[in-house]
CSV table of C-alpha atoms and ligand atoms in Angstrom, one decimal:
chain,number,residue,atom,x,y,z
A,5,MET,CA,-7.5,12.7,15.9
A,6,THR,CA,-10.3,10.5,17.0
A,7,SER,CA,-13.2,9.3,15.0
A,8,ASN,CA,-15.5,11.6,17.1
A,9,GLU,CA,-13.4,14.7,16.4
A,10,ILE,CA,-13.4,14.0,12.7
A,11,PHE,CA,-17.2,13.3,12.9
A,12,ASP,CA,-17.6,16.8,14.5
A,13,LEU,CA,-15.7,18.5,11.7
A,14,LEU,CA,-17.7,16.7,9.0
A,15,SER,CA,-20.9,17.7,10.7
A,16,ALA,CA,-20.5,21.4,10.1
A,17,ARG,CA,-23.8,22.7,8.8
A,18,SER,CA,-24.3,26.4,9.8
A,19,PRO,CA,-22.6,29.0,7.7
A,20,ALA,CA,-20.5,30.0,10.7
A,21,ASP,CA,-19.4,26.4,11.5
A,22,ILE,CA,-18.6,25.8,7.8
A,23,GLU,CA,-16.5,29.0,7.5
A,24,SER,CA,-14.6,28.1,10.6
A,25,LEU,CA,-13.9,24.6,9.3
A,26,ARG,CA,-12.8,26.0,6.0
A,27,THR,CA,-10.4,28.7,7.4
A,28,GLN,CA,-8.9,26.1,9.8
A,29,ALA,CA,-8.2,23.7,6.9
A,30,TYR,CA,-6.9,26.5,4.7
A,31,GLN,CA,-4.4,27.5,7.4
A,32,VAL,CA,-3.3,23.9,8.0
A,33,MET,CA,-2.7,23.7,4.2
A,34,VAL,CA,-0.7,27.0,4.1
A,35,ASP,CA,1.4,25.9,7.1
A,36,HIS,CA,2.2,22.4,5.9
A,37,VAL,CA,2.3,22.4,2.1
A,38,GLY,CA,2.1,26.1,1.2
A,39,SER,CA,-0.5,27.7,-1.0
A,40,GLU,CA,0.7,26.8,-4.5
A,41,VAL,CA,-1.5,24.7,-6.7
A,42,TYR,CA,0.0,21.7,-8.6
A,43,PHE,CA,-1.3,20.5,-12.0
A,44,ARG,CA,-1.4,17.0,-13.2
A,45,GLY,CA,-2.5,16.6,-16.8
A,46,LEU,CA,-5.2,13.8,-16.8
A,47,VAL,CA,-4.9,11.3,-19.7
A,48,GLU,CA,-7.8,8.8,-19.7
A,49,PHE,CA,-6.1,6.4,-22.2
A,50,SER,CA,-8.6,3.5,-22.1
A,51,ASN,CA,-12.2,2.8,-21.0
A,52,GLU,CA,-11.9,-1.0,-21.3
A,53,CYS,CA,-12.5,-2.6,-18.0
A,54,ILE,CA,-12.8,-6.2,-16.6
A,55,PHE,CA,-14.8,-5.1,-13.6
A,56,ASP,CA,-18.4,-4.4,-12.9
A,57,CYS,CA,-18.5,-1.8,-10.1
A,58,SER,CA,-22.2,-0.9,-9.9
A,59,TYR,CA,-21.6,2.9,-9.7
A,60,CYS,CA,-19.3,3.2,-12.7
A,61,GLY,CA,-20.3,4.2,-16.2
A,62,ILE,CA,-17.6,2.2,-17.9
A,63,ARG,CA,-18.3,-1.0,-16.0
A,64,LYS,CA,-17.8,-4.1,-18.1
A,65,SER,CA,-21.6,-4.8,-18.5
A,66,ASN,CA,-22.4,-1.4,-19.9
A,67,THR,CA,-22.7,-2.5,-23.6
A,68,ALA,CA,-23.7,1.0,-24.6
A,69,VAL,CA,-20.2,2.3,-24.2
A,70,GLU,CA,-17.9,2.3,-27.2
A,71,ARG,CA,-14.6,1.0,-26.0
A,72,TYR,CA,-11.3,2.5,-26.8
A,73,CYS,CA,-7.6,2.3,-26.0
A,74,LEU,CA,-5.2,4.9,-27.2
A,75,SER,CA,-2.1,3.8,-29.0
A,76,LYS,CA,1.2,4.1,-27.3
A,77,ASP,CA,2.1,6.9,-29.7
A,78,GLU,CA,-1.1,8.8,-28.9
A,79,ILE,CA,-0.4,8.4,-25.2
A,80,ILE,CA,3.1,9.7,-25.5
A,81,GLU,CA,2.1,12.6,-27.7
A,82,THR,CA,-0.6,13.6,-25.2
A,83,ALA,CA,1.9,13.4,-22.4
A,84,LEU,CA,4.4,15.6,-24.3
A,85,TRP,CA,1.6,18.1,-24.9
A,86,CYS,CA,1.1,18.3,-21.1
A,87,ALA,CA,4.9,18.9,-20.7
A,88,ARG,CA,4.7,21.7,-23.2
A,89,GLN,CA,1.8,23.2,-21.3
A,90,GLY,CA,4.1,23.3,-18.2
A,91,TYR,CA,2.1,20.8,-16.2
A,92,GLY,CA,5.2,19.0,-14.9
A,93,SER,CA,3.2,15.9,-13.9
A,94,ILE,CA,0.6,13.7,-15.6
A,95,VAL,CA,-1.8,11.0,-14.5
A,96,LEU,CA,-2.4,8.0,-16.8
A,97,GLN,CA,-5.8,6.6,-15.9
A,98,SER,CA,-7.9,3.8,-17.4
A,99,GLY,CA,-10.4,1.1,-16.6
A,100,GLN,CA,-8.8,-2.0,-15.2
A,101,GLN,CA,-7.1,-4.8,-17.1
A,102,SER,CA,-4.2,-7.0,-16.3
A,103,ASN,CA,-3.4,-8.7,-19.6
A,104,ARG,CA,0.0,-8.7,-21.1
A,105,GLU,CA,-0.7,-6.2,-23.9
A,106,PHE,CA,-2.1,-3.7,-21.4
A,107,ILE,CA,0.8,-4.0,-19.0
A,108,GLU,CA,3.3,-3.6,-21.9
A,109,LEU,CA,1.5,-0.6,-23.2
A,110,ILE,CA,1.9,1.1,-19.9
A,111,VAL,CA,5.5,0.0,-19.3
A,112,GLY,CA,6.6,1.1,-22.8
A,113,GLY,CA,4.6,4.3,-22.7
A,114,VAL,CA,6.0,5.3,-19.3
A,115,GLN,CA,9.6,4.6,-20.3
A,116,GLN,CA,9.3,6.7,-23.5
A,117,ILE,CA,7.4,9.5,-21.8
A,118,LYS,CA,10.2,9.7,-19.2
A,119,GLN,CA,12.9,9.8,-21.9
A,120,ARG,CA,11.2,12.2,-24.3
A,121,SER,CA,9.8,14.7,-21.8
A,122,ARG,CA,13.2,15.7,-20.4
A,123,SER,CA,14.0,19.4,-21.0
A,124,SER,CA,15.8,22.3,-19.4
A,125,VAL,CA,12.6,23.0,-17.3
A,126,LEU,CA,12.0,19.3,-16.5
A,127,PRO,CA,15.5,17.8,-16.2
A,128,HIS,CA,14.0,14.5,-14.9
A,129,GLY,CA,11.1,14.5,-17.3
A,130,LEU,CA,7.4,14.5,-16.4
A,131,GLY,CA,6.3,13.2,-13.1
A,132,ILE,CA,4.1,10.2,-13.8
A,133,THR,CA,1.2,9.0,-11.8
A,134,LEU,CA,-0.6,5.8,-12.7
A,135,SER,CA,-4.3,5.1,-11.9
A,136,VAL,CA,-4.8,1.7,-13.5
A,137,GLY,CA,-6.3,-0.4,-10.7
A,138,GLU,CA,-5.4,-3.5,-8.8
A,139,GLN,CA,-2.3,-5.2,-10.2
A,140,SER,CA,0.1,-7.9,-9.0
A,141,LYS,CA,3.3,-7.1,-7.0
A,142,GLU,CA,5.4,-7.9,-10.1
A,143,THR,CA,3.4,-5.5,-12.2
A,144,TYR,CA,3.6,-2.7,-9.7
A,145,ARG,CA,7.4,-3.3,-9.7
A,146,ARG,CA,7.6,-3.1,-13.5
A,147,PHE,CA,5.6,0.1,-13.6
A,148,PHE,CA,7.8,1.7,-10.9
A,149,ASP,CA,11.0,0.6,-12.6
A,150,ALA,CA,9.7,2.0,-15.9
A,151,GLY,CA,9.7,5.4,-14.2
A,152,ALA,CA,6.2,6.0,-12.7
A,153,HIS,CA,6.6,7.2,-9.2
A,154,ARG,CA,3.0,7.8,-8.0
A,155,TYR,CA,0.0,5.5,-7.9
A,156,LEU,CA,-3.6,6.2,-7.2
A,157,LEU,CA,-6.0,3.5,-6.1
A,158,ARG,CA,-9.1,4.7,-4.3
A,159,VAL,CA,-10.4,2.5,-1.6
A,160,GLU,CA,-13.9,3.9,-2.6
A,161,THR,CA,-15.3,3.3,0.9
A,162,THR,CA,-13.9,1.5,3.9
A,163,ALA,CA,-17.4,0.5,5.1
A,164,LYS,CA,-17.2,-3.2,4.4
A,165,GLU,CA,-21.0,-3.7,3.8
A,166,LEU,CA,-21.0,-0.8,1.4
A,167,PHE,CA,-17.9,-1.9,-0.4
A,168,GLU,CA,-19.4,-5.4,-0.9
A,169,LYS,CA,-22.7,-4.0,-2.0
A,170,PHE,CA,-21.3,-1.8,-4.7
A,171,HIS,CA,-18.6,-4.2,-6.0
A,172,GLY,CA,-20.0,-7.7,-5.8
A,173,PRO,CA,-17.9,-10.7,-4.9
A,174,GLU,CA,-15.2,-10.1,-7.5
A,175,LYS,CA,-13.5,-7.3,-5.5
A,176,THR,CA,-12.7,-7.2,-1.9
A,177,LEU,CA,-11.7,-4.4,0.5
A,178,GLN,CA,-8.9,-6.6,1.8
A,179,ARG,CA,-7.4,-6.8,-1.7
A,180,ARG,CA,-7.6,-3.1,-2.2
A,181,VAL,CA,-5.7,-2.6,1.1
A,182,THR,CA,-3.1,-5.2,0.2
A,183,CYS,CA,-2.6,-3.4,-3.1
A,184,LEU,CA,-2.1,-0.1,-1.4
A,185,GLU,CA,0.5,-1.7,0.9
A,186,THR,CA,2.3,-3.4,-1.9
A,187,MET,CA,2.4,-0.1,-3.8
A,188,LYS,CA,4.0,1.6,-0.8
A,189,LYS,CA,6.6,-1.2,-0.4
A,190,THR,CA,7.4,-0.9,-4.1
A,191,GLY,CA,8.4,2.7,-3.5
A,192,PHE,CA,5.4,4.6,-5.0
A,193,GLN,CA,4.0,7.8,-3.5
A,194,VAL,CA,0.5,6.4,-2.8
A,195,GLY,CA,-2.8,8.0,-3.3
A,196,THR,CA,-6.3,6.8,-2.2
A,197,GLY,CA,-9.7,8.2,-1.7
A,198,VAL,CA,-13.4,7.6,-1.5
A,199,MET,CA,-16.7,8.6,-3.0
A,200,ILE,CA,-18.9,10.8,-0.9
A,201,GLY,CA,-22.7,10.5,-0.6
A,202,LEU,CA,-23.0,6.8,-1.6
A,203,PRO,CA,-26.4,5.6,-0.8
A,204,GLY,CA,-26.3,4.2,2.8
A,205,GLN,CA,-23.0,5.9,3.6
A,206,THR,CA,-23.0,7.6,7.0
A,207,LEU,CA,-20.9,10.4,8.5
A,208,ASN,CA,-19.4,7.9,10.7
A,209,ASP,CA,-18.3,5.8,7.7
A,210,LEU,CA,-16.6,9.0,6.2
A,211,ALA,CA,-14.9,9.7,9.5
A,212,ASN,CA,-13.5,6.2,9.5
A,213,ASP,CA,-12.4,6.7,5.9
A,214,ILE,CA,-10.2,9.6,7.0
A,215,LEU,CA,-8.8,7.5,9.8
A,216,PHE,CA,-8.0,4.8,7.2
A,217,PHE,CA,-6.1,7.4,5.1
A,218,LYS,CA,-4.1,8.2,8.2
A,219,ASP,CA,-3.5,4.5,9.1
A,220,ILE,CA,-2.4,3.5,5.7
A,221,ASP,CA,-0.1,6.6,5.7
A,222,ALA,CA,-1.4,7.9,2.3
A,223,ASP,CA,0.6,10.6,0.5
A,224,MET,CA,-2.2,11.8,-1.7
A,225,ILE,CA,-6.0,11.9,-1.5
A,226,GLY,CA,-8.6,12.2,-4.2
A,227,MET,CA,-12.2,12.3,-3.3
A,228,GLY,CA,-15.4,13.5,-4.9
A,229,PRO,CA,-19.2,13.2,-4.7
A,230,TYR,CA,-20.8,10.1,-5.9
A,231,LEU,CA,-22.8,10.9,-9.1
A,232,VAL,CA,-25.3,8.7,-10.8
A,233,HIS,CA,-24.6,7.2,-14.3
A,234,HIS,CA,-27.8,6.4,-16.1
A,235,GLU,CA,-26.6,3.1,-17.5
A,236,THR,CA,-25.6,1.5,-14.2
A,237,PRO,CA,-27.7,-0.6,-11.8
A,238,MET,CA,-27.5,2.4,-9.4
A,239,ASN,CA,-29.7,4.6,-11.7
A,240,GLY,CA,-32.5,3.8,-9.3
A,241,TYR,CA,-30.9,6.2,-6.8
A,242,ARG,CA,-31.2,9.1,-9.2
A,243,ASP,CA,-34.0,10.9,-7.4
A,244,GLU,CA,-32.5,10.4,-4.0
A,245,ILE,CA,-29.1,11.6,-5.0
A,246,ALA,CA,-30.6,14.6,-6.9
A,247,GLU,CA,-32.5,15.6,-3.8
A,248,ARG,CA,-29.4,15.4,-1.7
A,249,LYS,CA,-27.3,17.3,-4.2
A,250,ASN,CA,-26.5,20.4,-2.0
A,251,GLU,CA,-25.9,18.3,1.1
A,252,ILE,CA,-23.5,16.0,-0.8
A,253,PHE,CA,-21.6,18.9,-2.3
A,254,GLN,CA,-21.1,20.5,1.1
A,255,LEU,CA,-20.2,17.2,2.6
A,256,SER,CA,-17.6,16.7,-0.1
A,257,LEU,CA,-16.0,20.1,0.8
A,258,ASN,CA,-16.2,19.2,4.5
A,259,MET,CA,-14.4,15.9,3.7
A,260,ILE,CA,-11.6,17.8,2.0
A,261,ALA,CA,-11.3,20.2,4.9
A,262,ALA,CA,-11.4,17.4,7.6
A,263,THR,CA,-8.8,15.4,5.6
A,264,ARG,CA,-6.5,18.4,5.4
A,265,ILE,CA,-6.8,19.0,9.2
A,266,ALA,CA,-6.3,15.3,10.0
A,267,LEU,CA,-3.5,14.5,7.5
A,268,LYS,CA,-1.8,17.9,7.2
A,269,ASP,CA,1.1,17.5,4.7
A,270,VAL,CA,-0.5,15.3,2.0
A,271,ASN,CA,-1.6,16.4,-1.4
A,272,ILE,CA,-5.3,16.6,-1.9
A,273,ALA,CA,-7.0,17.0,-5.3
A,274,ALA,CA,-10.0,19.1,-6.1
A,275,THR,CA,-11.6,16.6,-8.4
A,276,THR,CA,-13.6,17.0,-11.6
A,277,ALA,CA,-16.7,15.4,-9.9
A,278,LEU,CA,-17.0,18.5,-7.7
A,279,GLN,CA,-17.4,20.7,-10.7
A,280,THR,CA,-20.2,18.4,-12.0
A,281,ILE,CA,-22.3,19.5,-9.0
A,282,ASP,CA,-21.3,23.1,-8.9
A,283,GLN,CA,-19.7,25.2,-11.7
A,284,LYS,CA,-17.2,26.5,-9.1
A,285,GLY,CA,-16.7,23.1,-7.4
A,286,ARG,CA,-13.0,22.8,-8.1
A,287,GLU,CA,-12.2,26.3,-6.9
A,288,MET,CA,-14.2,25.6,-3.8
A,289,GLY,CA,-12.2,22.5,-3.2
A,290,LEU,CA,-9.0,24.6,-3.3
A,291,MET,CA,-10.6,27.0,-0.8
A,292,TYR,CA,-11.2,24.1,1.6
A,293,GLY,CA,-7.6,22.8,1.6
A,294,ALA,CA,-7.0,21.0,-1.7
A,295,ASN,CA,-3.7,21.8,-3.5
A,296,VAL,CA,-3.9,19.7,-6.7
A,297,ILE,CA,-5.9,20.1,-9.9
A,298,MET,CA,-6.0,17.7,-12.8
A,299,PRO,CA,-6.6,19.5,-16.0
A,300,GLN,CA,-8.3,17.4,-18.6
A,301,ALA,CA,-5.8,16.4,-21.3
A,302,THR,CA,-7.5,13.3,-22.8
A,303,PRO,CA,-7.7,13.7,-26.6
A,304,ARG,CA,-11.1,15.0,-27.6
A,305,HIS,CA,-12.1,12.2,-29.9
A,306,VAL,CA,-12.3,9.8,-27.0
A,307,ARG,CA,-13.2,12.1,-24.2
A,308,ASN,CA,-16.9,11.5,-24.3
A,309,LYS,CA,-16.3,7.8,-24.0
A,310,TYR,CA,-14.7,8.0,-20.6
A,311,LEU,CA,-17.9,8.9,-18.7
A,312,LEU,CA,-17.8,7.4,-15.2
A,313,TYR,CA,-20.9,9.4,-14.2
A,314,ASP,CA,-23.5,11.7,-15.9
A,315,GLY,CA,-22.8,15.4,-16.4
A,316,LYS,CA,-19.0,15.2,-16.6
A,317,PRO,CA,-17.8,18.7,-17.5
A,318,CYS,CA,-15.2,19.7,-20.1
A,319,VAL,CA,-16.2,16.9,-22.4
A,320,ASP,CA,-16.5,19.1,-25.5
A,321,GLU,CA,-13.8,21.6,-24.8
A,322,SER,CA,-10.3,21.2,-26.3
A,323,ALA,CA,-7.5,20.4,-24.0
A,324,ALA,CA,-6.1,23.9,-24.6
A,325,ASP,CA,-9.5,25.5,-23.7
A,326,CYS,CA,-9.5,23.4,-20.5
A,327,ALA,CA,-6.0,24.7,-19.6
A,328,ALA,CA,-7.0,28.3,-20.1
A,329,CYS,CA,-10.2,28.0,-18.3
A,330,LEU,CA,-8.6,26.3,-15.3
A,331,GLU,CA,-5.8,28.9,-15.1
A,332,GLN,CA,-8.5,31.6,-14.8
A,333,ARG,CA,-10.4,29.7,-12.2
A,334,ILE,CA,-7.3,29.3,-10.1
A,335,ALA,CA,-6.3,32.9,-10.5
A,336,ALA,CA,-9.7,33.8,-9.1
A,337,THR,CA,-8.9,32.0,-5.9
A,338,GLY,CA,-5.7,34.1,-5.5
A,339,ARG,CA,-3.4,31.0,-5.5
A,340,ALA,CA,-0.3,30.6,-7.6
A,341,ILE,CA,0.2,27.7,-10.0
A,342,ALA,CA,3.4,25.8,-9.7
A,343,TRP,CA,4.4,25.4,-13.3
A,344,ASN,CA,6.9,22.7,-14.5
A,345,SER,CA,7.0,21.1,-11.1
A,346,TRP,CA,6.3,17.5,-10.0
A,347,GLY,CA,4.8,18.9,-6.8
A,348,ASP,CA,5.5,15.7,-4.8
A,349,PRO,CA,3.6,15.4,-1.6
A,350,CYS,CA,5.6,16.7,1.4
A,351,HIS,CA,4.3,13.7,3.4
A,352,PHE,CA,6.2,11.2,1.2
A,353,PHE,CA,9.5,12.8,2.3
A,354,THR,CA,8.5,12.9,6.0
A,355,ARG,CA,7.3,9.3,5.9
A,356,THR,CA,10.3,7.9,4.1
A,357,GLY,CA,13.0,10.2,5.4
A,358,ASN,CA,14.1,11.1,1.9
A,359,GLN,CA,15.4,14.6,1.4
A,360,ASP,CA,13.6,14.9,-2.0
B,335,5AD,N1,-19.5,9.0,-9.3
B,335,5AD,C1,-18.4,9.5,-8.8
B,335,5AD,N2,-17.1,9.0,-8.9
B,335,5AD,C2,-17.0,7.9,-9.6
B,335,5AD,N3,-15.9,7.1,-9.8
B,335,5AD,C3,-16.3,6.0,-10.6
B,335,5AD,N4,-17.6,6.1,-10.8
B,335,5AD,C4,-18.1,7.2,-10.2
B,335,5AD,C5,-19.4,7.8,-10.0
B,335,5AD,N5,-20.4,7.3,-10.6
B,335,5AD,C6,-14.6,7.4,-9.3
B,335,5AD,C7,-14.1,6.2,-8.4
B,335,5AD,C8,-12.8,5.8,-9.2
B,335,5AD,C9,-12.4,7.1,-9.9
B,335,5AD,C10,-11.5,6.9,-11.0
B,335,5AD,O1,-13.7,7.6,-10.3
B,335,5AD,O2,-13.8,6.7,-7.1
B,335,5AD,O3,-11.8,5.3,-8.3
């Protein structure tokens, strides 16, 4: 697909155009990955971060945040809870660090989760996805060898000026891309994504983002609307973003649909950020071609400390409540949940030639 074709898909505004985009995307999803929904229990195990991304509520300079890092045992217990729920896969996510202690926590945690989550329904243990930022080639290798087999690293935006504006000099687009390539070479199933509705971001930028996902041959995509966090330098955009709320929400859904149409056999997540704008945001994401949902599994005593943006839902619910609520929401879309399944992206097997 060309950038112009993707641009046209993203431009859908009238109810008729939107519905035609949605049904096309839904059909592509059914044809290429089926209609089942895969769960990944989301464990936000630490909000400590060495970076200062200007959109993010847990940026290093935000001194109002109480920092935490779960112990290895807590991480393992939470993962095993997910296995007992039938989630099949988990995502371990945190702010970014690269010190020895942090790396060892992840390596040790992953090894033990793999061992201890094996059961008759999960003979190879939980599927483990890491979302812990830019790391060295050696570290990626250690994570992979420990048993993690997927890695998420959003590129955030592929528009160079925007990337630089929101990250400052300490992060570069080139390094993100290099990390994604290294992760792929290491053997990971690789996920990336962007934020939608960033101030100054154009439809053309978003069309190019989708072309980037295709170029880098991503297996998984996670995208959501940009939402303001009041303790960030971007709080000044609050009114502008509030005014554009409906537009950004629809644009986020159009991005999911256009990505499904362009990439076909990848996994696409209906992210929590969608639900922050609209109560039914995640279900809507599923209707536009997403096939993955990440139920909140972070222990409740730290959950309100992992706030990347204002208005995050499910902060006060228990993990069990979140599970029940999501099940109902998905049932309402008429889709079946694939329990006790890794739900690997079909694209990974096509791209690598592995059987599975
Ligand atoms: N609004 C929406 N998404 C955000 N993220 C970080 N901060 C925000 C925000 N203010 C997203 C980034 C990151 C992911 C973990 O959360 O895309 O990669």
